[in-house]
Coordinates of C-alpha atoms in Angstrom, one line a residue:
X1 CA -4.8 -12.6 -12.3
X2 CA -5.4 -9.0 -13.5
X3 CA -9.2 -9.3 -13.8
X4 CA -9.3 -10.9 -10.3
X5 CA -7.6 -7.9 -8.8
X6 CA -10.0 -5.6 -10.6
X7 CA -13.0 -7.6 -9.4
X8 CA -11.7 -7.6 -5.8
X9 CA -11.3 -3.8 -5.9
X10 CA -14.8 -3.4 -7.5
X11 CA -16.4 -5.6 -4.8
X12 CA -14.2 -4.1 -2.0
X13 CA -13.1 -7.5 -0.9
X14 CA -9.8 -8.7 0.6
X15 CA -7.5 -10.2 -2.0
X16 CA -5.2 -13.2 -1.9
X17 CA -3.3 -13.9 -5.1
X18 CA -2.0 -17.4 -5.8
X19 CA 0.4 -16.5 -8.6
X20 CA 4.1 -16.2 -9.3
X21 CA 3.8 -14.5 -12.7
X22 CA 1.9 -11.4 -13.6
X23 CA 1.1 -9.8 -16.9
X24 CA 4.4 -8.0 -17.2
X25 CA 6.7 -10.5 -15.6
X26 CA 7.5 -12.0 -12.2
X27 CA 5.5 -10.7 -9.3
X28 CA 8.5 -9.8 -7.1
X29 CA 9.4 -7.0 -9.4
X30 CA 6.2 -5.0 -8.4
X31 CA 6.2 -6.2 -4.8
X32 CA 9.7 -6.0 -3.3
X33 CA 13.1 -4.3 -3.8
X34 CA 14.7 -6.0 -6.7
X35 CA 18.4 -4.9 -7.1
X36 CA 19.3 -5.7 -10.7
X37 CA 23.0 -6.3 -9.7
X38 CA 22.1 -9.7 -8.3
X39 CA 18.5 -10.4 -9.1
X40 CA 18.1 -11.8 -12.7
X41 CA 15.1 -10.6 -14.7
X42 CA 13.1 -13.6 -16.0
X43 CA 13.9 -14.4 -19.6
X44 CA 17.5 -13.0 -19.3
X45 CA 19.0 -16.4 -18.8
X46 CA 21.1 -15.1 -15.9
X47 CA 21.9 -16.2 -12.4
X48 CA 22.5 -14.1 -9.3
X49 CA 26.2 -14.0 -10.1
X50 CA 26.6 -11.4 -12.9
X51 CA 29.6 -9.7 -14.4
X52 CA 29.5 -6.2 -15.9
X53 CA 28.2 -7.3 -19.3
X54 CA 25.6 -9.5 -17.7
X55 CA 24.4 -6.7 -15.5
X56 CA 24.0 -4.5 -18.7
X57 CA 22.0 -7.4 -20.2
X58 CA 19.9 -7.6 -17.0
X59 CA 19.1 -3.9 -17.1
X60 CA 18.1 -4.2 -20.8
X61 CA 15.6 -7.0 -20.0
X62 CA 14.2 -5.0 -17.1
X63 CA 13.6 -2.1 -19.4
X64 CA 11.6 -4.4 -21.6
X65 CA 9.4 -5.3 -18.6
X66 CA 8.9 -1.6 -17.8
X67 CA 7.9 -1.0 -21.5
X68 CA 5.4 -3.9 -21.4
X69 CA 4.0 -2.6 -18.2
X70 CA 3.7 1.0 -19.2
X71 CA 2.7 0.7 -22.9
X72 CA 1.2 -2.7 -23.5
X73 CA -0.4 -4.0 -20.4
X74 CA -1.1 -0.8 -18.5
X75 CA -3.4 0.8 -21.1
X76 CA -5.7 -2.2 -21.2
X77 CA -6.4 -2.1 -17.5
X78 CA -6.4 1.7 -17.5
X79 CA -9.5 1.6 -19.8
X80 CA -11.1 -0.9 -17.4
X81 CA -10.4 1.3 -14.4
X82 CA -11.8 4.4 -16.0
X83 CA -15.0 2.5 -16.7
X84 CA -15.5 1.1 -13.2
X85 CA -13.6 3.3 -10.7
X86 CA -13.9 7.0 -10.2
X87 CA -10.5 8.7 -10.6
X88 CA -9.1 5.6 -12.4
X89 CA -6.3 3.3 -11.2
X90 CA -3.5 1.2 -12.6
X91 CA -2.9 -2.5 -12.6
X92 CA 0.4 -2.3 -10.6
X93 CA -1.3 -0.5 -7.7
X94 CA -4.1 -3.0 -7.7
X95 CA -1.6 -5.9 -7.5
X96 CA 0.3 -4.1 -4.7
X97 CA -3.0 -3.8 -2.8
X98 CA -3.3 -7.6 -2.5
X99 CA -3.4 -8.6 1.2
X100 CA -1.4 -11.8 0.6
X101 CA 0.6 -13.2 -2.2
X102 CA 0.9 -17.0 -2.3
X103 CA 4.1 -17.6 -4.4
X104 CA 4.6 -21.0 -6.0
X105 CA 8.3 -20.9 -5.2
X106 CA 10.7 -21.0 -2.3
X107 CA 14.3 -20.3 -1.4
X108 CA 15.4 -23.8 -1.9
X109 CA 14.6 -23.3 -5.5
X110 CA 14.8 -19.5 -5.9
X111 CA 17.9 -17.3 -5.7
X112 CA 18.0 -15.4 -2.4
X113 CA 16.4 -11.9 -2.7
X114 CA 14.5 -9.3 -0.7
X115 CA 10.9 -10.0 -0.1
X116 CA 7.9 -8.6 1.7
X117 CA 5.9 -9.6 4.8
X118 CA 2.7 -10.3 2.8
X119 CA 4.5 -12.8 0.5
X120 CA 4.1 -16.5 1.5
X121 CA 6.1 -19.1 -0.3
X122 CA 4.2 -22.3 -1.1
X123 CA 6.5 -23.9 -3.6
X124 CA 5.8 -27.6 -3.9
X125 CA 2.4 -27.3 -2.3
X126 CA 1.0 -30.0 -4.5
X127 CA 3.6 -32.5 -3.4
X128 CA 2.8 -35.4 -1.0
X129 CA 4.1 -38.9 -0.4
X130 CA 3.8 -41.0 -3.5
X131 CA 1.1 -43.6 -3.9
X132 CA 1.6 -47.2 -5.2
X133 CA 1.7 -47.5 -9.0
X134 CA -0.8 -49.4 -11.0
X135 CA 0.1 -53.1 -11.1
X136 CA 1.2 -53.1 -14.8
X137 CA 3.3 -50.0 -14.4
X138 CA 4.9 -51.3 -11.1
X139 CA 5.7 -54.5 -12.9
X140 CA 7.5 -52.6 -15.7
X141 CA 9.4 -50.4 -13.3
X142 CA 10.6 -53.4 -11.2
X143 CA 11.7 -55.2 -14.4
X144 CA 14.5 -52.6 -14.7
X145 CA 16.4 -54.2 -11.9
X146 CA 19.5 -52.4 -10.6
X147 CA 19.6 -50.1 -13.7
X148 CA 16.5 -48.2 -12.7
X149 CA 14.1 -46.2 -14.8
X150 CA 14.2 -42.9 -16.7
X151 CA 10.9 -41.0 -17.1
X152 CA 10.3 -38.3 -19.7
X153 CA 7.5 -35.9 -20.2
X154 CA 7.4 -32.4 -21.7
X155 CA 4.2 -31.3 -20.0
X156 CA 0.5 -31.1 -21.1
X157 CA 1.0 -28.3 -23.6
X158 CA 3.4 -30.4 -25.8
X159 CA 2.1 -33.8 -26.8
X160 CA 4.9 -34.6 -29.2
X161 CA 8.3 -33.5 -30.5
X162 CA 9.3 -33.2 -34.2
X163 CA 9.7 -36.7 -35.6
X164 CA 13.4 -36.3 -36.3
X165 CA 14.0 -35.2 -32.7
X166 CA 11.8 -38.0 -31.3
X167 CA 13.7 -40.6 -33.4
X168 CA 17.0 -39.3 -32.0
X169 CA 15.8 -39.5 -28.4
X170 CA 14.3 -43.0 -28.9
X171 CA 17.5 -44.3 -30.4
X172 CA 19.5 -43.2 -27.4
X173 CA 17.0 -44.7 -25.0
X174 CA 17.1 -48.0 -27.0
X175 CA 20.8 -48.4 -26.3
X176 CA 20.6 -47.9 -22.6
X177 CA 20.2 -50.6 -19.9
X178 CA 17.6 -48.6 -18.1
X179 CA 13.9 -48.9 -18.7
X180 CA 12.1 -45.7 -20.0
X181 CA 8.6 -44.4 -19.5
X182 CA 7.9 -41.7 -22.0
X183 CA 4.8 -39.6 -22.3
X184 CA 4.5 -39.1 -26.1
X185 CA 1.4 -38.7 -28.2
X186 CA 3.0 -38.2 -31.5
X187 CA 3.9 -40.6 -34.2
X188 CA 5.6 -43.7 -32.8
X189 CA 9.4 -43.2 -33.2
X190 CA 10.9 -45.7 -35.7
X191 CA 13.9 -46.2 -33.5
X192 CA 11.9 -47.1 -30.4
X193 CA 13.6 -49.9 -28.3
X194 CA 11.9 -52.7 -26.4
X195 CA 13.0 -51.0 -23.1
X196 CA 10.8 -47.9 -23.7
X197 CA 7.2 -47.7 -22.7
X198 CA 5.2 -45.0 -24.6
X199 CA 2.2 -43.7 -22.6
X200 CA -0.5 -41.0 -23.1
X201 CA -0.4 -40.1 -19.4
X202 CA 1.7 -41.0 -16.4
X203 CA 1.2 -40.6 -12.6
X204 CA 4.1 -38.2 -12.5
X205 CA 4.3 -37.6 -8.8
X206 CA 4.0 -41.3 -7.9
X207 CA 6.7 -42.2 -10.4
X208 CA 9.0 -39.5 -9.2
X209 CA 8.6 -40.8 -5.6
X210 CA 9.5 -44.4 -6.7
X211 CA 13.0 -45.5 -5.6
X212 CA 13.6 -47.0 -9.1
X213 CA 13.5 -43.6 -10.9
X214 CA 17.0 -42.4 -11.7
X215 CA 16.5 -39.4 -14.0
X216 CA 13.6 -37.1 -14.9
X217 CA 13.7 -35.7 -18.5
X218 CA 11.4 -32.7 -18.4
X219 CA 10.6 -29.3 -19.9
X220 CA 11.1 -27.4 -16.7
X221 CA 7.6 -26.2 -15.8
X222 CA 7.2 -24.9 -12.2
X223 CA 5.2 -27.9 -10.9
X224 CA 7.5 -30.5 -12.4
X225 CA 10.6 -28.8 -11.1
X226 CA 9.1 -28.5 -7.6
X227 CA 8.1 -32.2 -7.7
X228 CA 11.6 -33.2 -8.8
X229 CA 13.0 -31.3 -5.8
X230 CA 10.5 -32.8 -3.4
X231 CA 11.3 -36.4 -4.5
X232 CA 15.0 -35.8 -5.0
X233 CA 15.3 -36.9 -8.7
X234 CA 17.9 -35.1 -10.9
X235 CA 16.6 -33.5 -14.0
X236 CA 17.6 -33.4 -17.7
X237 CA 15.9 -30.2 -18.8
X238 CA 14.7 -29.5 -22.4
X239 CA 13.1 -26.0 -22.0
X240 CA 10.6 -25.0 -24.6
X241 CA 9.0 -21.7 -23.6
X242 CA 7.9 -19.3 -20.8
X243 CA 9.8 -19.6 -17.5
X244 CA 11.1 -23.1 -18.2
X245 CA 14.7 -22.2 -18.9
X246 CA 14.9 -19.9 -15.8
X247 CA 13.5 -22.7 -13.7
X248 CA 16.0 -25.3 -15.0
X249 CA 18.8 -22.8 -14.7
X250 CA 18.2 -22.5 -10.9
X251 CA 18.5 -26.3 -10.6
X252 CA 21.6 -26.4 -12.8
X253 CA 23.3 -23.7 -10.7
X254 CA 22.7 -26.0 -7.7
X255 CA 24.2 -29.0 -9.4
X256 CA 20.9 -30.9 -9.6
X257 CA 20.1 -30.6 -13.3
X258 CA 21.6 -30.3 -16.7
X259 CA 20.1 -28.2 -19.6
X260 CA 20.1 -29.1 -23.2
X261 CA 18.3 -26.8 -25.7
X262 CA 15.8 -28.5 -28.1
X263 CA 17.7 -27.2 -31.1
X264 CA 20.8 -29.0 -29.8
X265 CA 19.1 -32.3 -29.2
X266 CA 20.7 -35.0 -31.2
X267 CA 21.8 -38.5 -30.5
X268 CA 25.3 -37.6 -29.3
X269 CA 24.4 -34.6 -27.1
X270 CA 21.3 -36.3 -25.6
X271 CA 23.2 -39.5 -24.7
X272 CA 26.1 -37.6 -23.2
X273 CA 23.8 -35.5 -21.0
X274 CA 21.7 -38.3 -19.8
X275 CA 24.7 -40.5 -19.0
X276 CA 26.3 -37.7 -17.0
X277 CA 23.1 -37.5 -14.9
X278 CA 23.0 -41.2 -14.5
X279 CA 26.6 -41.9 -13.6
X280 CA 27.8 -38.7 -11.9
X281 CA 26.4 -39.3 -8.4
X282 CA 26.8 -35.6 -7.5
X283 CA 23.6 -34.7 -9.4
X284 CA 21.5 -37.1 -7.3
X285 CA 23.3 -36.1 -4.1
X286 CA 22.7 -32.4 -4.8
X287 CA 19.0 -33.0 -5.6
X288 CA 18.5 -35.1 -2.5
X289 CA 20.1 -32.3 -0.5
X290 CA 17.5 -29.9 -2.0
X291 CA 14.8 -32.3 -1.2
X292 CA 15.9 -32.5 2.5
X293 CA 15.9 -28.7 2.7
X294 CA 12.5 -28.4 1.0
X295 CA 10.9 -30.9 3.5
X296 CA 12.5 -29.3 6.6
X297 CA 9.8 -26.7 7.3
X298 CA 7.6 -26.1 10.4
X299 CA 4.5 -26.2 8.2
X300 CA 3.8 -27.8 4.9
X301 CA 3.3 -25.4 2.0
X302 CA -0.3 -26.4 1.7
X303 CA -0.9 -25.7 5.4
X304 CA 0.8 -22.3 5.1
X305 CA -1.5 -21.4 2.2
X306 CA -4.6 -22.5 4.1
X307 CA -3.5 -20.6 7.2
X308 CA -3.0 -17.3 5.4
X309 CA -6.2 -17.5 3.4
X310 CA -8.1 -18.1 6.6
X311 CA -6.1 -15.3 8.3
X312 CA -7.2 -12.8 5.7
X313 CA -10.8 -14.1 6.1
X314 CA -10.7 -13.8 9.9
X315 CA -9.2 -10.3 9.9
X316 CA -11.0 -9.1 6.7
X317 CA -7.7 -8.3 5.1
X318 CA -4.1 -7.8 6.1
X319 CA -3.3 -4.1 5.3
X320 CA -0.7 -4.0 8.1
X321 CA 1.6 -6.2 6.0
X322 CA 1.7 -3.9 3.1
X323 CA 4.6 -1.5 2.9
X324 CA 4.2 2.3 2.6
X325 CA 6.8 2.2 -0.2
X326 CA 4.0 1.5 -2.7
X327 CA 2.5 5.0 -2.0
X328 CA 5.8 7.0 -2.2
X329 CA 6.9 9.0 -5.2
X330 CA 10.0 7.4 -6.8
X331 CA 12.2 10.3 -5.8
X332 CA 11.2 9.9 -2.2
X333 CA 11.6 6.1 -2.3
X334 CA 15.2 6.5 -3.4
X335 CA 15.7 9.5 -1.0
X336 CA 16.8 11.7 -4.0
X337 CA 15.0 14.7 -2.4
X338 CA 17.0 14.1 0.8
X339 CA 20.2 13.8 -1.2
X340 CA 19.5 16.9 -3.2
X341 CA 18.7 18.8 0.1
X342 CA 21.9 17.6 1.7
X343 CA 24.1 18.4 -1.3
X344 CA 22.5 21.8 -1.5
X345 CA 23.1 22.4 2.2
X346 CA 26.7 21.3 1.9
X347 CA 27.3 23.4 -1.2
X348 CA 25.8 26.5 0.6
X349 CA 27.9 25.9 3.7
X350 CA 31.1 25.4 1.7
X351 CA 30.4 28.5 -0.4
X352 CA 29.6 30.5 2.6
X353 CA 32.8 29.4 4.3
X354 CA 34.8 30.1 1.2
X355 CA 33.3 33.6 0.9
X356 CA 33.9 34.3 4.5
X357 CA 37.6 33.3 4.2
X358 CA 38.0 35.5 1.1
X359 CA 36.4 38.3 3.1
X360 CA 38.9 37.9 6.0
X361 CA 41.8 37.7 3.6
X362 CA 40.8 41.0 1.9
X363 CA 40.3 42.6 5.3
X364 CA 43.8 41.7 6.4
X365 CA 45.4 43.1 3.2
X366 CA 43.8 46.4 3.8

């Protein structure tokens, strides 16, 4: 992402960024007003409803982002800028100079917040109507009958869980009437039941779109969360790293998911959580409501992305969508200079009035 912005500046080309995350955090924090009173900083584990202590925590996490930006990430790009650009530059300014930002998010998923005219939300752009499953997989899914199927995958970066955890999960699955499809490349769990199919790979989107799927056990990656929303399948989230907890927290706040930390995964906790998702119909209803909201758009996310990329190509950029705020000193942005001027003017006016009144009082005494 950063090198791409540098290359675009060097070649003097329009820039469209297809990212949500930047080197120092979430892209909104360099693009749009981000009041910390109700916008949680990624990694803070907070929602948009914060009490006083949580706002203190949020401010602390934001200070970490600023530290990373100023002292860790910034110097790396500053050296690159000195080498290739006369007068230098900084990574934040280069990112703010992007003509369009394609964000893999939307306000069905994200907490409401201020945004900018050059931000286009394409969350779920990869989603489309599901395709028929391979014959053997369809046969297994249909064999579940009225109980349905649970699918579990923790993404491509994690092929297996610790053996003890995998055994606990497998033992819970073995006791359930549902069939289970589990992407797991580690050692075969010793407690694996006959109802569980272990696979190296699964057609995730096609499975999520199948009416037999009841629960999606997932790590909470952006793509998986958006696909679960699109197909309306409630999620049991086991976040591992990066943005996964924050993603799952947004679904949990909407009553469409439940989170269980990996350290807390044992037979009792896992069984309790998955049964809650299976038998409490509100989770599925809430997720299907999100699915309905996600699909109710005038253009599909992919069509929006295509339109705006072509828009930038047709007009050789979109500088008219960039705010002047990026070029303002911080004190002007917050109108501190105006406030100081007004406070000074009021102080002078009151002091003059007070002095004049004292002068009149002294004159009358004489």
